[in-house]
Coordinates of C-alpha atoms in Angstrom, one line a residue:
M9 CA 0.1 -0.4 0.0
L10 CA 2.7 2.4 0.7
F11 CA 4.3 1.6 -2.4
E12 CA 1.4 2.7 -4.7
S13 CA 1.6 5.9 -3.0
V14 CA 5.1 6.6 -3.4
I15 CA 4.3 5.4 -7.4
S16 CA 0.9 7.8 -7.2
H17 CA 3.6 11.1 -5.8
R18 CA 5.8 10.3 -8.4
T19 CA 2.9 10.1 -11.3
F20 CA 1.4 13.6 -10.0
Y21 CA 4.9 15.6 -9.9
Y22 CA 6.3 14.4 -13.3
I23 CA 2.4 15.8 -14.4
F24 CA 2.3 18.6 -12.3
F25 CA 5.8 19.4 -13.2
S26 CA 5.5 18.5 -17.2
L27 CA 2.3 20.5 -17.3
F28 CA 4.6 23.6 -16.0
T29 CA 7.2 23.6 -18.1
S30 CA 5.3 24.4 -21.0
E31 CA 3.2 26.7 -19.5
Y32 CA 6.3 28.8 -18.0
P33 CA 9.1 27.5 -21.1
N34 CA 11.1 30.7 -19.8
D35 CA 11.5 29.0 -16.0
L36 CA 14.5 26.3 -16.3
I37 CA 13.8 26.0 -12.3
L38 CA 10.9 24.3 -13.0
R39 CA 12.4 21.7 -15.7
E40 CA 15.5 20.8 -13.1
Q41 CA 13.3 19.8 -10.4
L42 CA 12.0 17.8 -13.2
A43 CA 15.3 16.3 -14.0
E44 CA 15.8 15.8 -10.4
L45 CA 13.1 14.1 -10.0
Y46 CA 13.9 11.8 -12.6
Y47 CA 17.4 10.9 -11.8
E48 CA 16.3 10.3 -8.4
N49 CA 14.5 7.5 -10.0
G50 CA 17.1 6.3 -12.4
L51 CA 16.0 7.2 -15.8
L52 CA 19.5 8.8 -16.8
E53 CA 17.9 9.9 -20.4
A54 CA 14.6 11.6 -18.9
A55 CA 16.7 13.7 -17.0
G56 CA 19.2 15.0 -19.4
K57 CA 16.3 15.3 -21.5
F58 CA 15.0 18.3 -19.3
W59 CA 18.4 19.2 -17.5
M60 CA 19.8 20.1 -21.6
L61 CA 19.3 23.5 -21.2
S62 CA 21.0 23.6 -17.5
E63 CA 24.7 23.7 -17.5
P64 CA 26.4 21.2 -16.4
T65 CA 27.1 21.6 -12.7
T66 CA 27.7 18.1 -11.4
K67 CA 28.9 14.5 -12.7
G68 CA 25.6 13.3 -12.4
I69 CA 24.0 16.5 -14.6
K70 CA 27.0 15.7 -17.3
Q71 CA 26.4 11.8 -17.5
S72 CA 22.5 11.9 -17.6
I73 CA 23.1 14.6 -20.5
A74 CA 25.6 12.3 -22.3
A75 CA 23.0 9.3 -21.5
Y76 CA 20.1 11.3 -23.1
E77 CA 22.1 12.2 -25.9
R78 CA 23.8 8.8 -26.9
S79 CA 19.7 7.7 -26.6
V80 CA 19.0 10.2 -29.7
N81 CA 22.3 9.7 -31.3
S82 CA 23.5 13.8 -30.5
S83 CA 20.5 14.8 -32.7
G84 CA 19.8 18.2 -32.4
T85 CA 16.5 17.7 -34.5
K86 CA 15.3 15.2 -32.4
I87 CA 16.9 16.9 -29.4
L88 CA 15.0 20.1 -29.7
N89 CA 11.6 18.0 -30.8
D90 CA 12.0 16.6 -27.4
I91 CA 12.2 19.3 -25.7
I92 CA 9.6 21.4 -27.0
F93 CA 11.1 24.7 -26.2
R94 CA 8.1 27.6 -26.8
G95 CA 9.5 30.5 -24.8
D96 CA 12.2 33.7 -25.7
K97 CA 15.6 32.5 -25.8
N98 CA 16.4 36.1 -24.8
K99 CA 14.9 35.4 -21.1
L100 CA 17.0 32.5 -20.8
P101 CA 20.5 32.3 -19.4
E102 CA 23.5 32.5 -21.8
Y103 CA 24.9 29.0 -21.3
A104 CA 21.3 28.0 -22.5
K105 CA 21.0 30.1 -25.5
K106 CA 24.1 29.0 -26.7
K107 CA 23.0 25.7 -26.3
L108 CA 20.0 26.1 -28.6
I109 CA 21.9 28.0 -31.2
A110 CA 24.2 25.3 -31.1
L111 CA 21.1 22.4 -31.7
E112 CA 19.8 24.7 -33.7
K113 CA 22.8 24.5 -36.1
D114 CA 23.1 20.8 -35.7
S115 CA 19.6 20.4 -36.9
L116 CA 19.9 22.7 -39.4
V117 CA 23.5 21.0 -40.9
K118 CA 22.3 17.3 -40.6
S119 CA 18.6 17.7 -41.6
N120 CA 18.7 21.3 -42.9
Y121 CA 15.6 21.6 -40.8
I122 CA 14.8 23.6 -37.3
P123 CA 11.7 22.9 -35.8
T124 CA 10.4 25.9 -34.4
F125 CA 7.4 25.9 -31.5
S126 CA 4.9 28.4 -31.0
P127 CA 4.7 30.4 -28.1
K128 CA 1.8 29.1 -26.1
K129 CA -0.6 32.2 -25.3
N130 CA -3.1 32.3 -21.9
R131 CA -6.2 32.0 -23.0
T132 CA -8.8 35.4 -23.0
K133 CA -12.0 35.9 -21.9
R134 CA -14.4 35.8 -24.7
N135 CA -16.2 39.3 -25.0
S136 CA -19.3 39.0 -23.3
H137 CA -22.2 40.3 -25.4
P138 CA -25.4 41.7 -24.4
P139 CA -27.9 38.8 -23.4
S140 CA -30.3 38.2 -26.4
L141 CA -34.1 38.2 -26.1
S142 CA -34.0 34.5 -25.6
E143 CA -31.6 34.3 -23.0
K144 CA -33.5 37.2 -21.3
I145 CA -37.3 35.3 -21.7
M146 CA -35.7 31.9 -20.4
P147 CA -35.5 32.4 -16.6
F148 CA -39.1 33.7 -16.4
I149 CA -40.2 30.1 -19.0
L150 CA -38.9 28.3 -16.5
V151 CA -39.7 29.7 -13.8
S152 CA -43.6 30.1 -14.8
T153 CA -43.7 26.2 -15.7
L154 CA -42.7 25.6 -12.3
I155 CA -45.4 27.1 -11.0
F156 CA -48.0 25.8 -13.3
T157 CA -46.9 22.5 -12.6
L158 CA -47.0 22.9 -9.1
I159 CA -50.3 24.6 -8.9
L160 CA -51.7 21.7 -11.6
A161 CA -50.6 19.0 -9.6
V162 CA -52.0 20.9 -6.2
V163 CA -54.9 21.0 -8.1
A164 CA -55.2 17.0 -9.2
L165 CA -54.8 16.0 -5.5
R166 CA -57.6 17.9 -4.4
T167 CA -59.7 16.4 -7.1
V168 CA -59.0 12.9 -6.5
M169 CA -59.1 13.8 -2.4
N170 CA -62.6 14.9 -3.3
W171 CA -63.4 11.9 -5.9
I172 CA -62.4 9.6 -2.8
F173 CA -64.2 11.2 -0.1

């Protein structure tokens, strides 16, 4: 039972961080935290994918990035498609900018293609319109129908009672 709750919490964190890395693409801290979760669970390739834009400061980060690069044959196109960076490059640290530029150059040289992803835009509220005549009348019709039904039920009940007695 304890093992199942640990698994479900890990799954929750994977999903949580995955969603937030796509919602806040310029925030590399979220990517790093997700990478740490994968690294702690022994998933080096997955950790390397999320550490790809982070400067490799530890041996574990270097190993994870190397394992991920080996798993995709060091393909810039595959890496760009996997990390799906939708943010603004100018808001990234210098290392991440250089890494993205290097991946794009590699992709252009090897496949003559650079994957691009449109930035995620927050949904805007719909413009509210003035209510139409049918929208104004509908509550009145519903209340009137309810009152008519109640009156009809009372009359029917009274008729039945008079018929019986």
